[in-house]
Coordinates of C-alpha atoms and ligand atoms in Angstrom, one line a residue:
M1 CA 0.1 0.0 0.1
R2 CA 1.2 3.5 -0.7
I3 CA -0.4 6.4 1.3
T4 CA 0.5 10.0 0.6
P5 CA -2.1 13.2 0.7
W6 CA -2.0 13.1 -3.1
E7 CA -2.4 9.5 -3.8
V8 CA -3.5 6.3 -2.3
E9 CA -2.8 3.0 -3.6
G10 CA -3.1 -0.8 -2.7
V11 CA -5.2 -2.6 -0.5
I12 CA -5.4 -1.0 2.8
D13 CA -4.4 -3.1 5.9
Y14 CA -5.8 -0.8 8.8
S15 CA -3.9 -2.3 11.7
R16 CA -0.6 -2.1 9.8
L17 CA -1.3 1.5 9.0
I18 CA -1.9 2.4 12.5
Q19 CA 1.4 0.7 13.5
E20 CA 3.5 2.2 10.8
F21 CA 2.3 6.0 11.1
G22 CA 2.1 5.6 14.8
M23 CA -1.7 6.3 15.4
K24 CA -3.7 4.7 17.9
P25 CA -6.7 2.5 17.6
F26 CA -9.9 4.5 18.2
S27 CA -11.6 1.7 20.0
E28 CA -10.0 2.1 23.0
L29 CA -11.6 5.3 23.5
I30 CA -15.1 4.2 23.1
G31 CA -15.8 3.5 26.7
K32 CA -14.4 7.0 27.8
L33 CA -16.8 9.1 25.4
P34 CA -20.2 10.2 27.0
E35 CA -21.6 9.9 23.5
T36 CA -20.7 7.9 20.3
S37 CA -21.5 8.6 16.5
P38 CA -22.3 5.7 14.3
L39 CA -19.1 6.1 12.4
I40 CA -17.2 5.7 15.7
R41 CA -19.2 2.6 17.0
R42 CA -19.0 0.9 13.3
G43 CA -15.0 1.2 13.3
V44 CA -15.2 3.4 10.2
I45 CA -13.2 5.9 12.5
F46 CA -10.4 3.5 13.1
G47 CA -7.7 5.6 14.2
H48 CA -6.5 8.8 16.2
R49 CA -3.7 10.9 17.6
D50 CA -4.2 12.5 21.0
Y51 CA -7.9 12.2 20.9
E52 CA -7.8 11.8 24.6
R53 CA -7.1 15.4 24.8
I54 CA -10.8 15.9 23.2
V55 CA -12.2 13.4 25.6
G56 CA -10.7 15.2 28.7
A57 CA -12.2 18.5 27.5
I58 CA -15.6 17.1 26.7
N59 CA -15.8 15.3 30.3
N60 CA -14.5 18.4 32.0
K61 CA -16.6 20.8 29.9
K62 CA -13.4 22.8 28.9
P63 CA -13.5 24.9 25.5
W64 CA -12.6 22.6 22.5
A65 CA -12.9 22.6 19.0
V66 CA -13.3 20.5 15.4
M67 CA -11.6 21.6 12.3
S68 CA -11.3 20.3 8.7
G69 CA -10.7 21.3 5.3
F70 CA -12.2 20.5 1.8
M71 CA -10.4 21.1 -1.3
P72 CA -13.0 22.2 -4.1
S73 CA -11.3 20.7 -7.1
G74 CA -14.5 18.7 -7.7
M75 CA -18.2 18.4 -6.7
P76 CA -18.8 17.3 -3.3
H77 CA -19.4 13.6 -2.8
F78 CA -20.2 10.9 -0.1
G79 CA -16.8 10.6 0.6
H80 CA -16.9 14.4 1.8
K81 CA -20.3 13.8 3.2
M82 CA -18.5 11.5 5.8
T83 CA -15.9 14.3 6.9
M84 CA -18.7 16.8 7.2
D85 CA -20.8 14.5 9.2
E86 CA -17.9 14.2 11.7
I87 CA -17.4 17.9 11.6
V88 CA -21.4 18.5 12.6
W89 CA -21.3 15.4 15.2
H90 CA -18.4 17.3 17.0
Q91 CA -20.0 20.6 16.7
K92 CA -23.3 18.9 18.3
I93 CA -21.7 17.5 21.3
G94 CA -20.0 21.0 22.1
G95 CA -16.9 21.6 19.6
N96 CA -16.4 24.8 18.2
A97 CA -16.3 24.3 14.5
F98 CA -14.2 25.5 11.8
V99 CA -14.4 24.6 8.1
A100 CA -11.8 25.6 5.7
I101 CA -12.4 25.7 1.9
A102 CA -8.8 24.7 0.4
D103 CA -9.2 27.2 -2.4
M104 CA -5.4 28.0 -2.5
E105 CA -4.8 23.8 -2.6
A106 CA -7.2 23.4 -5.4
H107 CA -5.6 26.3 -7.3
V108 CA -2.1 25.2 -6.8
V109 CA -2.2 21.5 -6.9
R110 CA -5.2 21.0 -9.3
G111 CA -4.8 23.9 -11.6
F112 CA -8.5 25.3 -10.9
S113 CA -9.2 29.1 -11.8
W114 CA -9.9 31.4 -8.8
D115 CA -13.3 31.7 -10.3
E116 CA -14.1 27.8 -10.3
V117 CA -12.8 27.1 -6.6
K118 CA -15.3 30.0 -5.4
K119 CA -18.1 28.5 -7.2
V120 CA -17.5 24.7 -6.3
G121 CA -16.3 26.0 -2.6
L122 CA -20.0 27.3 -1.8
E123 CA -21.4 23.9 -3.0
Y124 CA -19.5 22.4 -0.1
I125 CA -20.5 25.0 2.3
K126 CA -24.1 24.8 1.2
S127 CA -23.8 20.8 1.6
I128 CA -22.3 21.1 5.1
I129 CA -25.1 23.5 6.4
A130 CA -27.6 21.3 5.0
L131 CA -25.8 18.2 7.0
G132 CA -26.9 20.5 10.2
L133 CA -23.8 22.6 10.8
N134 CA -25.1 25.4 12.6
E135 CA -24.5 29.2 12.6
N136 CA -21.7 29.3 15.4
A137 CA -19.3 27.6 12.8
I138 CA -16.5 29.6 11.3
I139 CA -16.5 29.1 7.7
Y140 CA -13.5 30.4 5.0
F141 CA -11.8 30.4 2.1
Q142 CA -8.3 30.1 2.8
S143 CA -7.1 32.7 0.1
A144 CA -9.5 35.0 1.7
S145 CA -8.2 35.0 5.2
S146 CA -5.5 37.1 6.2
S147 CA -5.0 35.4 9.6
I148 CA -4.5 32.2 7.6
R149 CA -1.9 33.7 5.4
D150 CA -0.1 35.3 8.2
L151 CA 0.2 32.3 10.4
A152 CA 1.1 29.9 7.5
F153 CA 3.8 32.6 6.8
E154 CA 5.2 32.5 10.8
L155 CA 5.0 28.4 10.4
S156 CA 6.8 28.2 7.2
A157 CA 9.9 29.9 9.0
E158 CA 10.1 26.7 10.9
V159 CA 10.0 24.1 7.8
N160 CA 13.0 23.7 5.7
W161 CA 13.6 21.5 2.6
S162 CA 14.9 18.2 3.8
E163 CA 12.0 18.2 6.0
L164 CA 9.6 18.6 3.2
K165 CA 11.3 16.0 0.9
A166 CA 11.2 13.6 3.8
I167 CA 7.5 14.0 4.7
Y168 CA 6.0 14.7 1.3
G169 CA 8.5 13.2 -1.0
F170 CA 8.7 16.5 -2.9
I171 CA 11.4 16.7 -5.7
S172 CA 13.3 19.4 -7.4
E173 CA 10.9 20.0 -9.7
T174 CA 8.1 20.6 -7.0
T175 CA 6.9 24.2 -6.9
L176 CA 7.2 26.7 -4.0
A177 CA 3.4 27.2 -4.2
K178 CA 2.7 23.5 -3.9
M179 CA 5.2 23.3 -0.8
Y180 CA 3.7 26.3 0.5
V181 CA -0.1 25.2 0.7
T182 CA 1.4 22.6 3.6
S183 CA 2.1 25.6 5.6
I184 CA -1.3 26.9 4.6
Q185 CA -2.8 23.6 5.8
A186 CA -0.8 23.9 9.0
A187 CA -2.3 27.2 9.5
D188 CA -5.9 25.8 9.0
I189 CA -5.2 23.2 11.7
L190 CA -3.8 25.8 14.2
Q191 CA -6.0 29.0 13.5
P192 CA -8.7 27.7 16.3
Q193 CA -6.1 28.2 19.0
L194 CA -5.2 31.7 18.1
K195 CA -6.0 34.5 20.7
E196 CA -9.0 35.9 18.4
Y197 CA -10.5 32.5 18.7
G198 CA -10.0 32.1 22.6
G199 CA -6.6 30.8 22.6
P200 CA -4.7 27.3 23.2
K201 CA -7.2 24.7 23.0
P202 CA -7.8 20.9 22.3
V203 CA -8.5 20.7 18.4
V204 CA -9.6 17.6 16.7
I205 CA -8.9 17.3 13.1
P206 CA -11.3 14.6 11.3
V207 CA -9.5 13.1 8.2
G208 CA -8.3 10.3 6.2
A209 CA -5.2 8.5 6.9
D210 CA -3.5 10.2 3.7
Q211 CA -3.8 13.5 5.4
D212 CA -1.6 12.3 8.3
P213 CA 1.7 13.9 7.0
H214 CA 0.1 17.3 7.2
I215 CA -0.9 16.5 11.0
R216 CA 2.4 15.1 11.9
L217 CA 4.0 18.2 10.6
T218 CA 1.5 20.5 12.2
R219 CA 2.1 18.7 15.6
D220 CA 5.8 19.5 15.1
L221 CA 5.5 23.2 14.2
A222 CA 2.9 23.4 17.1
A223 CA 5.8 22.9 19.4
R224 CA 8.4 24.8 17.3
V225 CA 6.6 28.1 17.3
N226 CA 6.0 28.0 20.9
I227 CA 8.6 30.1 23.4
F228 CA 8.3 27.3 26.0
A229 CA 9.2 23.6 25.2
L230 CA 7.5 21.3 27.5
E231 CA 8.6 17.9 28.6
S232 CA 7.4 15.4 31.0
I233 CA 9.5 14.0 33.5
D234 CA 9.3 11.8 36.8
S235 CA 7.3 14.3 39.0
G236 CA 6.8 17.3 36.9
I237 CA 7.8 19.0 33.7
R238 CA 11.2 20.0 32.2
I239 CA 10.8 23.5 30.6
R240 CA 13.3 24.9 28.0
S241 CA 13.1 28.1 26.1
R242 CA 13.1 27.9 22.4
K243 CA 13.6 31.5 21.8
D244 CA 15.8 33.7 24.1
T245 CA 17.1 32.2 27.3
D246 CA 15.8 35.3 29.3
Y247 CA 12.2 33.7 28.8
L248 CA 13.4 31.1 31.4
R249 CA 14.6 33.5 33.8
K250 CA 11.3 35.5 33.5
I251 CA 9.5 32.1 33.9
S252 CA 11.4 31.0 36.9
D253 CA 10.2 34.3 38.8
V254 CA 6.7 33.6 38.4
L255 CA 6.5 30.1 38.6
N256 CA 4.7 28.9 41.9
F257 CA 5.7 25.5 41.9
D258 CA 8.9 23.8 43.4
K259 CA 11.6 23.9 41.0
K260 CA 15.3 23.4 40.3
I261 CA 16.8 26.0 38.0
Y262 CA 19.6 25.0 35.6
D263 CA 21.3 27.0 32.8
E264 CA 19.5 25.9 30.0
H265 CA 16.2 24.6 31.7
I266 CA 13.8 24.4 34.6
D267 CA 12.5 21.5 36.3
A268 CA 9.4 21.9 38.0
F269 CA 7.5 19.6 40.2
G270 CA 3.8 19.1 40.9
D271 CA 0.6 18.3 38.9
K272 CA 1.6 18.2 35.4
T273 CA -1.5 19.8 34.0
E274 CA -1.2 22.5 36.5
I275 CA 2.1 23.6 35.7
E276 CA 1.6 23.2 31.8
N277 CA -1.3 25.5 32.0
E278 CA 0.4 28.0 34.3
I279 CA 3.3 28.0 31.5
R280 CA 0.8 28.6 28.8
R281 CA -1.2 31.4 30.4
F282 CA 2.3 32.9 31.2
E283 CA 3.3 32.3 27.4
L284 CA 0.3 34.1 26.2
E285 CA 1.0 37.1 28.3
L286 CA 4.5 37.1 26.9
G287 CA 2.9 37.1 23.2
G288 CA 3.6 33.5 22.3
Y289 CA 1.2 31.0 21.0
A290 CA 1.2 28.4 23.5
F291 CA -0.2 26.1 21.1
L292 CA -1.3 22.2 22.2
P293 CA -0.6 19.8 19.4
P294 CA -3.6 19.2 17.6
S295 CA -5.7 15.8 17.8
S296 CA -6.9 14.0 14.8
T297 CA -9.4 11.0 14.0
Y298 CA -8.6 9.0 10.9
H299 CA -11.6 7.3 8.7
R300 CA -11.5 4.7 6.4
F301 CA -11.0 5.1 2.6
I302 CA -14.4 4.4 0.9
T303 CA -14.4 2.0 -1.9
G304 CA -15.8 3.0 -5.4
L305 CA -19.0 1.5 -6.4
T306 CA -17.6 0.1 -9.5
G307 CA -14.9 -1.6 -7.2
G308 CA -11.8 -0.4 -6.3
K309 CA -10.6 3.2 -5.7
M310 CA -13.2 6.0 -6.1
S311 CA -11.9 8.3 -8.7
S312 CA -13.2 11.8 -9.8
S313 CA -12.6 10.9 -13.2
K314 CA -15.0 7.9 -13.0
P315 CA -18.5 9.7 -11.8
E316 CA -20.2 6.3 -11.9
S317 CA -17.5 5.2 -9.3
F318 CA -19.0 7.6 -6.4
I319 CA -22.4 9.3 -5.7
S320 CA -22.3 13.1 -5.7
L321 CA -24.3 15.0 -3.3
L322 CA -25.5 17.1 -6.5
D323 CA -26.3 13.9 -8.3
K324 CA -29.9 13.6 -9.9
P325 CA -31.7 11.2 -7.5
E326 CA -32.3 8.9 -10.5
E327 CA -28.9 9.0 -11.6
A328 CA -27.5 8.1 -8.3
E329 CA -30.2 5.2 -8.2
K330 CA -28.8 3.7 -11.5
K331 CA -25.1 4.0 -10.0
V332 CA -26.3 2.1 -7.1
M333 CA -28.1 -0.6 -9.2
K334 CA -24.8 -1.2 -11.1
A335 CA -22.5 -1.2 -8.2
I336 CA -20.0 -4.2 -7.4
T337 CA -21.6 -6.2 -4.4
G338 CA -20.3 -9.0 -2.2
G339 CA -22.8 -11.3 -3.8
R340 CA -21.9 -15.1 -5.2
G341 CA -22.0 -16.2 -8.6
S342 CA -25.7 -17.3 -8.7
A343 CA -28.7 -16.8 -6.9
E344 CA -28.7 -20.4 -5.9
E345 CA -25.1 -20.2 -4.2
Q346 CA -25.8 -17.1 -2.6
R347 CA -29.2 -18.7 -0.8
K348 CA -26.8 -21.5 0.3
L349 CA -23.8 -19.3 1.4
G350 CA -25.0 -15.8 2.1
G351 CA -23.5 -12.7 0.7
E352 CA -20.1 -10.9 1.7
P353 CA -21.2 -7.6 3.2
D354 CA -17.7 -6.8 4.3
K355 CA -16.8 -6.9 0.5
C356 CA -19.5 -5.3 -0.4
S357 CA -19.9 -1.4 -1.5
V358 CA -23.5 -1.4 -1.3
F359 CA -23.3 -2.5 2.3
E360 CA -20.7 0.2 2.9
L361 CA -23.5 2.9 1.8
Y362 CA -25.9 1.3 4.5
V363 CA -23.1 1.6 7.1
I364 CA -21.6 5.1 6.4
H365 CA -24.5 6.7 5.0
L366 CA -27.8 5.4 4.9
V367 CA -28.7 3.6 8.2
E368 CA -28.6 5.5 11.7
D369 CA -29.7 2.7 13.7
D370 CA -27.5 0.1 14.6
K371 CA -30.1 -2.6 15.2
E372 CA -31.5 -2.0 11.6
L373 CA -28.0 -2.3 10.3
E374 CA -27.6 -5.6 12.2
E375 CA -30.8 -7.1 10.5
I376 CA -29.4 -5.8 6.9
R377 CA -26.1 -7.8 7.7
N378 CA -28.0 -10.9 9.0
E379 CA -30.5 -10.8 6.0
C380 CA -27.2 -10.8 3.6
T381 CA -25.2 -13.5 5.5
S382 CA -28.0 -15.8 5.8
G383 CA -28.7 -15.6 2.2
K384 CA -32.2 -14.8 3.1
I385 CA -32.0 -11.5 0.7
L386 CA -30.4 -11.3 -2.9
C387 CA -28.2 -8.1 -4.2
G388 CA -30.8 -7.0 -6.8
H389 CA -33.6 -6.6 -3.7
C390 CA -30.9 -5.2 -1.5
K391 CA -29.5 -2.6 -3.9
K392 CA -33.0 -1.6 -4.9
R393 CA -33.6 -0.9 -1.2
A394 CA -30.2 1.1 -1.0
A395 CA -31.1 2.9 -4.2
S396 CA -34.4 4.3 -2.8
L397 CA -32.6 5.3 0.4
V398 CA -30.0 7.2 -1.8
S399 CA -32.5 8.9 -3.8
E400 CA -34.5 9.9 -0.7
F401 CA -31.7 11.3 0.9
L402 CA -30.6 13.3 -2.1
R403 CA -33.8 15.1 -2.8
E404 CA -33.8 16.0 1.1
H405 CA -30.3 17.2 0.6
Q406 CA -30.8 19.3 -2.2
E407 CA -33.8 20.6 -1.0
K408 CA -31.9 21.4 2.4
M409 CA -29.1 23.1 0.1
K410 CA -31.4 25.3 -1.3
E411 CA -32.5 26.4 1.9
A412 CA -29.1 26.6 3.1
E413 CA -28.4 29.3 0.1
A414 CA -31.0 31.3 1.3
R415 CA -29.6 31.4 5.0
L416 CA -26.1 32.1 4.0
D417 CA -26.0 35.4 5.4
A418 CA -26.7 34.1 9.0
Y419 CA -23.2 32.3 9.1
N420 CA -19.8 33.7 9.6
I421 CA -18.1 32.8 6.1
V422 CA -14.8 34.5 4.8
I423 CA -15.3 34.7 1.4
R424 CA -13.1 36.4 -1.6
Ligands
LIG501 N1 -5.9 18.9 1.9 C1 -7.1 18.4 2.5 C2 -7.5 17.6 1.3 O1 -6.9 17.3 0.2 C3 -8.1 19.4 2.5 C4 -7.6 20.6 3.7 C5 -7.3 21.8 3.6 C6 -7.8 20.3 5.2 N2 -7.1 22.5 4.9 C7 -7.0 21.2 5.8 C8 -7.7 18.9 6.0 C9 -6.9 21.2 7.4 C10 -7.8 19.0 7.5 C11 -7.7 20.2 7.9 O2 -8.6 17.0 1.2
SF4_502 FE1 -24.1 -6.2 -0.7 FE2 -26.9 -6.5 -0.1 FE3 -25.4 -8.3 -1.8 FE4 -25.2 -8.5 0.9 S1 -27.3 -8.7 -0.4 S2 -23.6 -8.6 -0.8 S3 -25.2 -6.3 1.5 S4 -25.6 -5.9 -2.1

């Protein structure tokens, strides 16, 4: 398997992915959350980094945020819907929501004109509103946000060429702009922690695993631009200054914990969280960022309806949120299933739902209720239902959903003024 932000190839082995990338399985957190979403319960969200921070903020009723971005290089489809559902769910359970329209990325990486990305970007915005995003969200086009551009510039001062090469596999021919949009995305991810949005806080970024290089880089950058570098030691926190050592002297004057002072660092002893909070508060006073490393969740890649990968050059391989309901029904009827060679065989052996693109539609998009989903799985594996019939049911759920969704998009268009949207 080969996974980068710009291409995904091969058969994906999720437990290997977790190991190789150093993520953690999401399943270990399920019991700690007061509420779960269907995507979490069904293992579609399979991995995370540092989501414990989010769980902590939820349980302690502290501020936290959710942010993700969409590249408007093609119309929004069911893959984007999954991320949108994740943002909306996190907003419902108390996160401040941030939505980036990655028009700079689409312009630079995919060559779309500014007019095109604006038009397409608006379809994403209407879609996520139709899916339930409320007016408290911050929505912006990257190119229209001066705070994103300023922060990206600051962050880019901490990234050098060998690092970009190692993380993204960039080559001599890679353009400066393509490199620069990695800083823009890092700025998207860290912006919710700026002073104007209430300062440092846990932020979760729901993405596909292909976006993990961006997450890793941004977690590093978050630490690099801070004044103080914190490291956990036996019964406290070791503090170093990444900027002037003068900052260390300043913090030793105000820090109200048992401490040992050295030339290059200070060891403070006591409750780690309390020490960290105190240092962050002080860093903010000094004009620093005091960023926390962002958290992330990773969802599975969705399979194309035609088998194999979903591809924007093959419209029959996915359902677009703007498809005519009748057309979407046809796509479902033609989809590759986990059915057997003959009806007789299928009645005997049952179908294979875990290899079926139609069952995947039920899991991710069409069936809210877990019991109902279990029934569909049983009907399939017991051979009680055959694929033709099953696809018809999925097709009518899809067209029903699309009809309603497109109606809600129209309503969203009429209500856009009620939202905080930074638009060029
Ligand atoms: N690069 C992402 C994609 O290709 C889009 C994106 C832009 C994004 N900014 C982001 C995703 C911030 C997560 C967080 O889909
Ligand atoms: Fe897929 Fe339905 Fe066929 Fe089972 S019966 S393989 S779920 S289409």
